[in-house]
Amino acid sequence: SAVISQKPSRDICQRGTSLTIQCQVDSQVTMMFWYRQQPGQSLTLIATANQGSEATYESGFVIDKFPISRPNLTFSTLTVSNMSPEDSSIYLCSVEASKGNEQYFGPGTRLTVT
Amino acid sequence: AQSVSQHNHHVILSEAASLELGCNYSYGGTVNLFWYVQYPGQHLQLLLKYFSGDPLVKGIKGFEAEFIKSKFSFNLRKPSVQWSDTAEYFCAVIITGGGNKLTFGTGTQLKVEL
């Protein structure tokens, strides 16, 4: 399994500002994913980030709002731009295991927008 | 688009009681199925998975799940729960060949009382 860390673990931000969340993996992985878990709801995939290519966004999520970088095989960032209180969520990154489709998850970043 | 339904949002059991958490998905093709668990304050962890073969799969900590294709179900079971099983449980599905997108159910919060 992979060990995944995220920074920051939590933050409180003012509306209109932006926050960049970092995801670091202890091994090289091809596919990384970013999810959102809104209060009381399940996890929803925001985008898939492959190294060396543009991220692929799911319906309802756009690059201008959630720009993603994937500079190498062990690191990715997700930026939540021009935040509003509706962006208050837990944001998680995950990576695909080297075999099969299972994914390993980071600890999440708890974001509160005031 | 596929969806995943978990019928029980909150379950309270006494120690040693048997557990069954329901999970149904809405996709007629080939799927990979997962149960993830999130213990209080911890990461999402993979509990068990089904890719192919024996429809009864065994996971960690005595959990098992049965894939019933005709019912589009993948229910999680444990014969005798322990207090340490208190956690949130998520069922998830990947459509094989569908880009490794994990679709999660809404989660079931399990509380085991002493």
Coordinates of N, CA and C in Angstrom, one line a residue:
Chain A
S1 N 0.8 -1.2 0.0 CA 0.0 0.0 0.0 C 0.9 1.2 0.0
A2 N 0.3 2.4 -0.4 CA 1.0 3.6 -0.4 C 0.7 4.5 0.8
V3 N 1.7 5.3 1.2 CA 1.5 6.2 2.3 C 1.3 7.6 1.7
I4 N 0.2 8.2 2.1 CA -0.2 9.5 1.5 C -0.3 10.5 2.6
S5 N 0.3 11.7 2.3 CA 0.1 12.8 3.3 C -0.5 14.0 2.6
Q6 N -1.2 14.8 3.3 CA -1.8 16.0 2.8 C -1.5 17.2 3.7
K7 N -1.3 18.3 3.0 CA -1.1 19.5 3.8 C -2.0 20.6 3.2
P8 N -2.6 21.5 3.9 CA -2.7 21.4 5.4 C -3.7 20.3 5.8
S9 N -3.8 20.0 7.1 CA -4.8 19.0 7.5 C -6.1 19.7 7.7
R10 N -6.1 21.0 8.0 CA -7.3 21.7 8.1 C -7.0 23.2 7.9
D11 N -8.0 24.0 7.5 CA -7.8 25.4 7.4 C -9.1 26.1 7.5
I12 N -9.1 27.3 7.9 CA -10.3 28.2 7.9 C -9.9 29.4 7.1
C13 N -10.7 29.6 6.0 CA -10.4 30.6 5.0 C -11.6 31.6 4.9
Q14 N -11.2 32.8 4.4 CA -12.3 33.8 4.1 C -12.8 33.6 2.7
R15 N -14.0 33.9 2.5 CA -14.6 33.8 1.2 C -13.8 34.7 0.2
G16 N -13.7 34.3 -1.0 CA -13.0 35.1 -2.0 C -11.5 34.8 -2.1
T17 N -11.0 34.1 -1.2 CA -9.6 33.7 -1.2 C -9.4 32.3 -1.8
S18 N -8.2 31.9 -2.0 CA -7.9 30.6 -2.6 C -7.0 29.8 -1.6
L19 N -7.1 28.5 -1.7 CA -6.3 27.6 -0.9 C -5.7 26.5 -1.7
T20 N -4.4 26.2 -1.6 CA -3.8 25.1 -2.3 C -3.5 24.0 -1.4
I21 N -4.0 22.8 -1.7 CA -3.8 21.6 -0.9 C -2.8 20.7 -1.6
Q22 N -1.8 20.2 -0.8 CA -0.8 19.4 -1.3 C -1.0 17.9 -1.0
C23 N -0.6 17.1 -1.9 CA -0.7 15.6 -1.7 C 0.6 15.0 -2.1
Q24 N 1.2 14.3 -1.1 CA 2.5 13.6 -1.3 C 2.4 12.1 -1.1
V25 N 2.9 11.4 -2.0 CA 2.9 9.9 -1.9 C 4.3 9.4 -1.8
D26 N 4.4 8.3 -1.1 CA 5.8 7.8 -0.8 C 6.3 6.8 -1.9
S27 N 5.6 6.7 -3.0 CA 6.1 5.9 -4.1 C 5.5 6.5 -5.4
Q28 N 6.1 6.2 -6.5 CA 5.7 6.7 -7.8 C 4.4 6.1 -8.2
V29 N 3.4 6.9 -8.6 CA 2.1 6.4 -9.0 C 1.7 7.1 -10.3
T30 N 1.0 6.4 -11.1 CA 0.5 7.0 -12.4 C -0.7 7.9 -12.1
M31 N -1.7 7.3 -11.5 CA -3.0 8.0 -11.4 C -3.2 8.5 -9.9
M32 N -3.5 9.8 -9.9 CA -3.9 10.4 -8.6 C -5.3 11.0 -8.8
F33 N -6.1 11.0 -7.7 CA -7.4 11.5 -7.8 C -7.7 12.5 -6.6
W34 N -8.6 13.4 -6.9 CA -9.0 14.3 -5.9 C -10.5 14.2 -5.7
Y35 N -10.9 14.1 -4.4 CA -12.3 13.9 -4.0 C -12.7 15.0 -3.1
R36 N -14.0 15.2 -3.0 CA -14.6 16.2 -2.1 C -15.7 15.4 -1.3
Q37 N -15.7 15.7 0.0 CA -16.7 15.1 0.9 C -17.4 16.2 1.6
Q38 N -18.5 16.6 1.1 CA -19.3 17.7 1.8 C -19.9 17.2 3.1
P39 N -20.2 18.1 4.0 CA -20.8 17.7 5.3 C -22.0 16.8 5.1
G40 N -22.0 15.6 5.7 CA -23.1 14.7 5.7 C -23.3 14.0 4.4
Q41 N -22.3 14.1 3.5 CA -22.5 13.5 2.2 C -21.3 12.5 1.9
S42 N -21.4 11.8 0.8 CA -20.4 10.9 0.4 C -19.3 11.5 -0.3
L43 N -18.3 10.8 -0.7 CA -17.2 11.3 -1.5 C -17.6 11.4 -3.0
T44 N -17.2 12.5 -3.5 CA -17.4 12.8 -5.0 C -16.1 13.1 -5.6
L45 N -15.9 12.4 -6.8 CA -14.7 12.6 -7.5 C -14.7 14.0 -8.2
I46 N -13.6 14.8 -7.9 CA -13.5 16.1 -8.6 C -12.7 15.9 -9.9
A47 N -11.6 15.2 -9.9 CA -10.8 15.1 -11.1 C -9.7 14.0 -10.9
T48 N -9.3 13.6 -12.1 CA -8.2 12.6 -12.1 C -6.9 13.3 -12.7
A49 N -5.8 13.1 -12.0 CA -4.6 13.8 -12.4 C -3.5 12.8 -12.7
N50 N -3.1 12.8 -14.0 CA -2.0 12.0 -14.5 C -0.8 12.9 -14.7
Q51 N 0.3 12.4 -14.4 CA 1.6 13.2 -14.6 C 1.8 13.4 -16.1
G52 N 2.1 14.7 -16.4 CA 2.4 15.0 -17.8 C 1.2 15.3 -18.7
S53 N 0.0 15.4 -18.1 CA -1.1 15.7 -18.9 C -2.1 16.5 -18.1
E54 N -3.1 17.1 -18.8 CA -4.1 17.9 -18.1 C -5.0 17.0 -17.2
A55 N -5.4 17.5 -16.1 CA -6.3 16.8 -15.3 C -7.7 16.6 -16.0
T56 N -8.3 15.5 -15.7 CA -9.7 15.3 -16.3 C -10.7 15.5 -15.2
Y57 N -11.6 16.5 -15.5 CA -12.6 16.9 -14.5 C -13.9 16.2 -14.7
E58 N -14.6 15.9 -13.5 CA -15.9 15.3 -13.6 C -16.9 16.4 -13.8
S59 N -18.1 15.9 -14.2 CA -19.2 16.8 -14.4 C -19.5 17.7 -13.2
G60 N -19.6 19.0 -13.4 CA -19.9 19.9 -12.2 C -18.6 20.5 -11.6
F61 N -17.5 20.1 -12.1 CA -16.2 20.7 -11.6 C -15.4 21.2 -12.8
V62 N -14.8 22.4 -12.6 CA -14.1 23.1 -13.7 C -12.7 23.5 -13.3
I63 N -11.9 23.6 -14.3 CA -10.5 23.9 -14.0 C -10.3 25.2 -13.4
D64 N -11.1 26.2 -13.8 CA -10.9 27.6 -13.2 C -11.2 27.6 -11.7
K65 N -12.1 26.7 -11.3 CA -12.4 26.7 -9.8 C -11.5 25.8 -9.1
F66 N -11.1 24.7 -9.7 CA -10.2 23.7 -9.0 C -9.0 23.3 -9.8
P67 N -8.1 24.3 -10.1 CA -6.9 24.0 -10.8 C -6.0 22.9 -10.1
I68 N -5.5 22.0 -10.9 CA -4.7 20.9 -10.4 C -3.3 20.9 -11.0
S69 N -2.3 20.6 -10.3 CA -1.0 20.4 -10.8 C -0.5 19.0 -10.5
R70 N 0.3 18.5 -11.4 CA 0.8 17.1 -11.2 C 2.2 17.1 -11.8
P71 N 3.2 17.7 -11.1 CA 4.5 18.0 -11.7 C 5.3 16.7 -11.7
N72 N 5.1 15.7 -10.9 CA 5.8 14.5 -10.9 C 5.0 13.3 -10.5
L73 N 5.6 12.1 -10.3 CA 4.8 10.9 -10.0 C 4.5 10.7 -8.6
T74 N 5.0 11.6 -7.7 CA 4.7 11.5 -6.3 C 4.0 12.7 -5.7
F75 N 3.6 13.6 -6.5 CA 3.1 14.9 -5.9 C 2.0 15.5 -6.8
S76 N 1.0 16.1 -6.1 CA -0.1 16.8 -6.8 C -0.6 17.9 -5.9
T77 N -1.1 18.9 -6.5 CA -1.8 20.0 -5.7 C -3.2 20.2 -6.3
L78 N -4.1 20.6 -5.4 CA -5.5 21.0 -5.8 C -5.7 22.4 -5.2
T79 N -6.1 23.4 -6.0 CA -6.4 24.7 -5.5 C -7.9 24.9 -5.5
V80 N -8.4 25.4 -4.4 CA -9.8 25.8 -4.4 C -9.8 27.3 -4.5
S81 N -10.3 27.8 -5.6 CA -10.2 29.2 -6.0 C -11.5 30.0 -5.6
N82 N -11.3 31.2 -5.3 CA -12.4 32.1 -5.1 C -13.5 31.5 -4.2
M83 N -13.0 31.1 -3.0 CA -13.9 30.2 -2.2 C -15.1 30.9 -1.6
S84 N -16.1 30.1 -1.5 CA -17.4 30.5 -0.9 C -17.7 29.5 0.2
P85 N -18.6 29.8 1.1 CA -19.0 28.8 2.2 C -19.4 27.5 1.7
E86 N -19.9 27.4 0.5 CA -20.3 26.1 -0.1 C -19.2 25.2 -0.4
D87 N -18.0 25.8 -0.4 CA -16.7 25.0 -0.7 C -16.2 24.3 0.6
S88 N -16.9 24.6 1.7 CA -16.5 23.9 3.0 C -16.7 22.4 2.9
S89 N -15.7 21.7 3.0 CA -15.7 20.3 2.7 C -14.4 19.7 3.3
I90 N -14.4 18.3 3.2 CA -13.1 17.6 3.3 C -12.6 17.3 1.9
Y91 N -11.4 17.6 1.6 CA -10.8 17.3 0.3 C -9.8 16.2 0.5
L92 N -9.9 15.2 -0.3 CA -9.0 14.0 -0.2 C -8.4 13.7 -1.5
C93 N -7.1 13.3 -1.4 CA -6.5 12.8 -2.6 C -6.3 11.3 -2.4
S94 N -6.3 10.6 -3.5 CA -6.1 9.1 -3.5 C -5.2 8.8 -4.7
V95 N -4.6 7.6 -4.6 CA -3.8 7.0 -5.6 C -4.2 5.6 -6.0
E96 N -4.0 5.2 -7.2 CA -4.4 3.9 -7.6 C -3.2 3.0 -7.3
A97 N -3.6 1.8 -6.7 CA -2.6 0.8 -6.4 C -1.9 0.3 -7.7
S98 N -0.7 -0.2 -7.6 CA 0.0 -0.7 -8.7 C -0.7 -1.9 -9.4
K99 N -1.5 -2.6 -8.6 CA -2.2 -3.7 -9.2 C -3.7 -3.5 -9.0
G100 N -4.5 -3.6 -10.0 CA -5.9 -3.6 -9.8 C -6.4 -2.1 -9.7
N101 N -7.7 -2.0 -9.4 CA -8.3 -0.7 -9.4 C -8.5 -0.1 -8.0
E102 N -7.9 -0.8 -7.0 CA -8.2 -0.2 -5.6 C -7.4 1.0 -5.4
Q103 N -7.9 1.9 -4.6 CA -7.3 3.2 -4.3 C -7.0 3.4 -2.9
Y104 N -5.9 4.1 -2.6 CA -5.5 4.4 -1.2 C -5.7 5.9 -1.0
F105 N -6.2 6.2 0.1 CA -6.6 7.6 0.4 C -5.7 8.3 1.4
G106 N -5.5 9.6 1.2 CA -4.8 10.4 2.2 C -5.7 10.8 3.3
P107 N -5.2 11.5 4.3 CA -6.0 11.8 5.5 C -7.1 12.9 5.3
G108 N -7.0 13.6 4.2 CA -7.9 14.6 4.0 C -7.5 16.0 4.5
T109 N -8.1 17.0 3.9 CA -7.9 18.4 4.3 C -9.3 19.0 4.6
R110 N -9.5 19.3 5.9 CA -10.8 19.9 6.3 C -10.8 21.4 6.1
L111 N -11.6 21.9 5.1 CA -11.7 23.3 4.8 C -13.0 23.9 5.3
T112 N -12.8 25.0 6.0 CA -14.0 25.8 6.4 C -13.9 27.2 5.8
V113 N -14.9 27.6 5.1 CA -14.9 28.9 4.5 C -15.9 29.8 5.2
T114 N -15.4 30.9 5.7 CA -16.3 31.8 6.5 C -16.7 33.1 5.6
Chain B
A1 N -25.4 7.3 -15.7 CA -24.3 7.2 -14.8 C -24.6 6.2 -13.7
Q2 N -23.5 5.5 -13.2 CA -23.8 4.6 -12.2 C -24.0 5.3 -10.8
S3 N -24.7 4.6 -10.0 CA -24.9 5.1 -8.6 C -24.8 4.0 -7.6
V4 N -24.6 4.3 -6.4 CA -24.5 3.3 -5.3 C -25.4 3.7 -4.2
S5 N -26.2 2.8 -3.7 CA -27.1 3.0 -2.6 C -26.7 2.2 -1.4
Q6 N -26.7 2.9 -0.3 CA -26.5 2.2 1.0 C -27.7 2.5 1.8
H7 N -28.4 1.5 2.2 CA -29.8 1.6 2.7 C -29.8 2.1 4.2
N8 N -28.8 1.8 4.9 CA -28.8 2.1 6.3 C -27.8 3.3 6.5
H9 N -28.3 4.4 7.0 CA -27.4 5.5 7.3 C -26.7 5.5 8.7
H10 N -27.5 5.0 9.6 CA -27.0 4.9 11.0 C -27.4 3.5 11.5
V11 N -26.5 2.8 12.1 CA -26.8 1.5 12.7 C -26.2 1.5 14.0
I12 N -26.9 1.0 15.0 CA -26.4 0.9 16.4 C -26.6 -0.6 16.8
L13 N -25.5 -1.2 17.2 CA -25.6 -2.6 17.6 C -24.9 -2.8 18.9
S14 N -25.2 -3.9 19.6 CA -24.5 -4.3 20.8 C -23.4 -5.2 20.4
E15 N -22.3 -5.2 21.2 CA -21.2 -6.1 20.9 C -21.7 -7.5 20.8
A16 N -21.1 -8.3 19.9 CA -21.4 -9.7 19.6 C -22.6 -9.8 18.7
A17 N -23.3 -8.7 18.4 CA -24.4 -8.8 17.4 C -23.9 -9.1 16.0
S18 N -24.7 -9.6 15.2 CA -24.3 -9.8 13.8 C -24.6 -8.5 13.0
L19 N -23.8 -8.3 11.9 CA -23.9 -7.1 11.1 C -24.2 -7.4 9.7
E20 N -25.1 -6.7 9.1 CA -25.2 -6.7 7.6 C -25.5 -5.4 7.1
L21 N -24.7 -4.8 6.3 CA -24.9 -3.5 5.7 C -25.2 -3.7 4.2
G22 N -26.3 -3.1 3.8 CA -26.7 -3.3 2.4 C -26.0 -2.3 1.4
C23 N -25.8 -2.8 0.2 CA -25.2 -1.9 -0.8 C -25.7 -2.4 -2.2
N24 N -26.3 -1.5 -2.9 CA -26.8 -1.8 -4.3 C -26.2 -0.8 -5.2
Y25 N -25.9 -1.3 -6.4 CA -25.4 -0.4 -7.5 C -26.3 -0.5 -8.7
S26 N -26.2 0.6 -9.5 CA -27.1 0.6 -10.7 C -26.2 0.7 -12.0
Y27 N -25.7 -0.5 -12.3 CA -25.0 -0.6 -13.6 C -25.0 -2.0 -14.1
G28 N -25.3 -2.2 -15.3 CA -25.5 -3.6 -15.8 C -24.3 -4.3 -16.3
G29 N -23.2 -3.6 -16.4 CA -22.0 -4.2 -17.0 C -21.1 -4.7 -15.9
T30 N -19.8 -4.9 -16.2 CA -18.8 -5.5 -15.3 C -18.3 -4.4 -14.4
V31 N -18.3 -4.8 -13.1 CA -17.9 -3.8 -12.1 C -16.9 -4.4 -11.1
N32 N -16.1 -3.6 -10.5 CA -15.3 -3.9 -9.4 C -15.9 -3.3 -8.1
L33 N -16.0 -4.0 -7.0 CA -16.8 -3.5 -5.9 C -15.8 -3.5 -4.7
F34 N -16.1 -2.5 -3.8 CA -15.2 -2.2 -2.7 C -16.1 -1.9 -1.5
W35 N -15.5 -2.2 -0.3 CA -16.0 -1.6 0.9 C -14.8 -0.9 1.6
Y36 N -15.0 0.3 1.9 CA -14.0 1.1 2.6 C -14.5 1.4 4.0
V37 N -13.6 1.6 5.0 CA -14.0 1.9 6.4 C -13.2 3.1 6.8
Q38 N -13.8 4.0 7.6 CA -13.1 5.1 8.2 C -13.4 5.1 9.7
Y39 N -12.4 4.7 10.4 CA -12.4 4.7 11.9 C -12.3 6.2 12.3
P40 N -12.8 6.5 13.5 CA -12.8 7.9 14.0 C -11.4 8.5 13.9
G41 N -11.2 9.6 13.2 CA -9.9 10.2 13.2 C -8.9 9.6 12.3
Q42 N -9.3 8.6 11.5 CA -8.3 7.9 10.7 C -8.7 8.0 9.2
H43 N -7.7 7.6 8.3 CA -7.9 7.6 6.9 C -9.0 6.6 6.5
L44 N -9.5 6.8 5.3 CA -10.3 5.8 4.6 C -9.4 4.6 4.4
Q45 N -9.8 3.4 4.7 CA -9.0 2.2 4.5 C -9.9 1.2 3.7
L46 N -9.2 0.4 2.9 CA -9.9 -0.6 2.1 C -10.2 -1.8 3.1
L47 N -11.4 -2.2 3.1 CA -11.8 -3.3 3.9 C -11.8 -4.6 3.1
L48 N -12.4 -4.6 2.0 CA -12.3 -5.7 1.1 C -12.7 -5.3 -0.3
K49 N -12.5 -6.2 -1.3 CA -12.8 -5.9 -2.7 C -13.2 -7.1 -3.4
Y50 N -14.0 -6.9 -4.5 CA -14.4 -8.0 -5.4 C -14.0 -7.6 -6.8
F51 N -13.2 -8.4 -7.5 CA -13.0 -8.1 -8.9 C -13.6 -9.2 -9.8
S52 N -13.4 -10.5 -9.4 CA -14.0 -11.6 -10.2 C -13.8 -12.9 -9.3
G53 N -14.4 -13.9 -9.8 CA -14.2 -15.2 -9.1 C -15.2 -15.4 -8.0
D54 N -14.8 -16.0 -7.0 CA -15.7 -16.4 -5.9 C -16.5 -15.1 -5.4
P55 N -17.8 -15.2 -5.5 CA -18.5 -14.0 -5.1 C -18.5 -13.6 -3.6
L56 N -18.1 -14.6 -2.8 CA -18.0 -14.3 -1.4 C -16.5 -14.0 -1.1
V57 N -16.3 -12.7 -0.7 CA -14.9 -12.3 -0.4 C -14.7 -12.0 1.0
K58 N -13.6 -12.2 1.5 CA -13.2 -12.0 2.9 C -12.2 -10.9 3.0
G59 N -12.4 -10.0 4.0 CA -11.5 -8.9 4.1 C -10.9 -8.9 5.5
I60 N -10.4 -7.8 5.9 CA -9.7 -7.7 7.2 C -10.7 -7.7 8.3
K61 N -10.2 -8.0 9.5 CA -11.0 -7.9 10.8 C -12.3 -8.7 10.8
G62 N -12.3 -9.8 10.0 CA -13.5 -10.7 10.1 C -14.6 -10.3 9.2
F63 N -14.5 -9.3 8.4 CA -15.6 -8.9 7.5 C -15.6 -9.7 6.2
E64 N -16.8 -9.9 5.7 CA -16.9 -10.5 4.4 C -18.0 -9.8 3.6
A65 N -18.1 -10.0 2.3 CA -19.1 -9.4 1.5 C -19.4 -10.4 0.4
E66 N -20.7 -10.4 0.0 CA -21.2 -11.3 -1.0 C -21.7 -10.5 -2.2
F67 N -21.1 -10.8 -3.4 CA -21.6 -10.2 -4.6 C -22.7 -11.0 -5.2
I68 N -23.9 -10.4 -5.3 CA -25.0 -11.1 -6.0 C -25.3 -10.3 -7.2
K69 N -24.9 -10.8 -8.4 CA -25.0 -10.1 -9.6 C -26.4 -9.9 -10.0
S70 N -27.3 -10.9 -9.8 CA -28.7 -10.7 -10.2 C -29.4 -9.7 -9.4
K71 N -28.9 -9.4 -8.2 CA -29.5 -8.3 -7.3 C -28.7 -7.0 -7.3
F72 N -27.6 -7.0 -8.1 CA -26.8 -5.8 -8.1 C -26.4 -5.4 -6.7
S73 N -26.1 -6.4 -5.9 CA -25.8 -6.1 -4.5 C -24.4 -6.6 -4.1
F74 N -23.9 -6.0 -3.0 CA -22.6 -6.3 -2.5 C -22.7 -6.0 -1.0
N75 N -23.4 -6.8 -0.2 CA -23.7 -6.5 1.2 C -22.5 -6.9 2.0
L76 N -22.2 -6.2 3.1 CA -21.1 -6.4 4.0 C -21.7 -7.1 5.2
R77 N -20.9 -8.1 5.7 CA -21.4 -8.8 6.9 C -20.2 -9.1 7.8
K78 N -20.6 -9.2 9.1 CA -19.7 -9.7 10.1 C -20.5 -10.4 11.2
P79 N -20.1 -11.6 11.5 CA -21.0 -12.5 12.4 C -21.1 -11.9 13.8
S80 N -20.0 -11.2 14.3 CA -20.0 -10.8 15.7 C -19.2 -9.5 15.8
V81 N -19.9 -8.3 15.9 CA -19.2 -7.1 15.9 C -18.5 -6.8 17.3
Q82 N -17.5 -5.9 17.2 CA -16.8 -5.5 18.4 C -16.9 -4.0 18.5
W83 N -16.7 -3.5 19.7 CA -16.8 -2.1 19.9 C -15.8 -1.3 19.0
S84 N -14.7 -1.9 18.7 CA -13.7 -1.3 17.8 C -14.1 -1.2 16.3
D85 N -15.3 -1.8 16.0 CA -15.8 -1.7 14.7 C -16.6 -0.5 14.5
T86 N -16.7 0.3 15.5 CA -17.4 1.6 15.4 C -16.7 2.5 14.3
A87 N -17.4 2.8 13.3 CA -16.7 3.5 12.2 C -17.8 3.9 11.1
E88 N -17.4 4.6 10.1 CA -18.2 4.8 8.9 C -17.8 3.9 7.8
Y89 N -18.8 3.2 7.2 CA -18.5 2.2 6.1 C -19.0 2.7 4.8
F90 N -18.2 2.7 3.8 CA -18.6 3.1 2.4 C -18.5 2.0 1.4
C91 N -19.5 1.8 0.7 CA -19.5 0.9 -0.5 C -19.1 1.7 -1.7
A92 N -18.3 1.2 -2.6 CA -17.9 1.9 -3.8 C -17.8 1.0 -5.0
V93 N -17.9 1.5 -6.2 CA -18.0 0.8 -7.4 C -17.1 1.4 -8.4
I94 N -16.4 0.6 -9.2 CA -15.7 1.1 -10.4 C -16.2 0.3 -11.6
I95 N -16.6 1.0 -12.6 CA -17.0 0.3 -13.9 C -15.7 -0.1 -14.6
T96 N -15.5 -1.4 -14.8 CA -14.3 -1.8 -15.5 C -14.2 -1.2 -16.9
G97 N -13.1 -0.6 -17.2 CA -12.9 0.1 -18.5 C -13.5 1.5 -18.5
G98 N -13.9 1.9 -17.3 CA -14.6 3.2 -17.2 C -13.7 4.3 -16.6
G99 N -12.4 4.1 -16.7 CA -11.5 5.2 -16.3 C -11.2 5.2 -14.8
N100 N -11.4 4.1 -14.1 CA -11.0 4.0 -12.7 C -11.7 5.0 -11.8
K101 N -12.9 5.4 -12.2 CA -13.7 6.4 -11.4 C -14.4 5.6 -10.3
L102 N -14.1 5.9 -9.0 CA -14.8 5.3 -7.9 C -16.0 6.1 -7.6
T103 N -17.1 5.4 -7.6 CA -18.4 6.0 -7.2 C -18.8 5.4 -5.8
F104 N -19.0 6.3 -4.9 CA -19.2 5.9 -3.5 C -20.7 6.0 -3.1
G105 N -21.1 5.1 -2.2 CA -22.4 5.3 -1.6 C -22.3 6.3 -0.5
T106 N -23.4 6.6 0.1 CA -23.5 7.7 1.1 C -22.9 7.4 2.4
G107 N -22.6 6.1 2.6 CA -21.9 5.7 3.9 C -22.9 5.3 4.9
T108 N -22.5 4.4 5.8 CA -23.3 4.0 7.0 C -22.4 4.2 8.2
Q109 N -23.0 4.9 9.1 CA -22.3 5.1 10.4 C -22.7 4.0 11.4
L110 N -21.7 3.2 11.7 CA -22.0 2.1 12.7 C -21.5 2.5 14.0
K111 N -22.3 2.3 15.0 CA -21.9 2.5 16.4 C -22.1 1.1 17.1
V112 N -21.1 0.6 17.7 CA -21.2 -0.6 18.5 C -21.1 -0.3 20.0
E113 N -22.1 -0.7 20.7 CA -22.2 -0.3 22.1 C -21.7 -1.5 23.0
L114 N -21.1 -1.2 24.1 CA -20.6 -2.3 25.0 C -21.8 -2.9 25.7

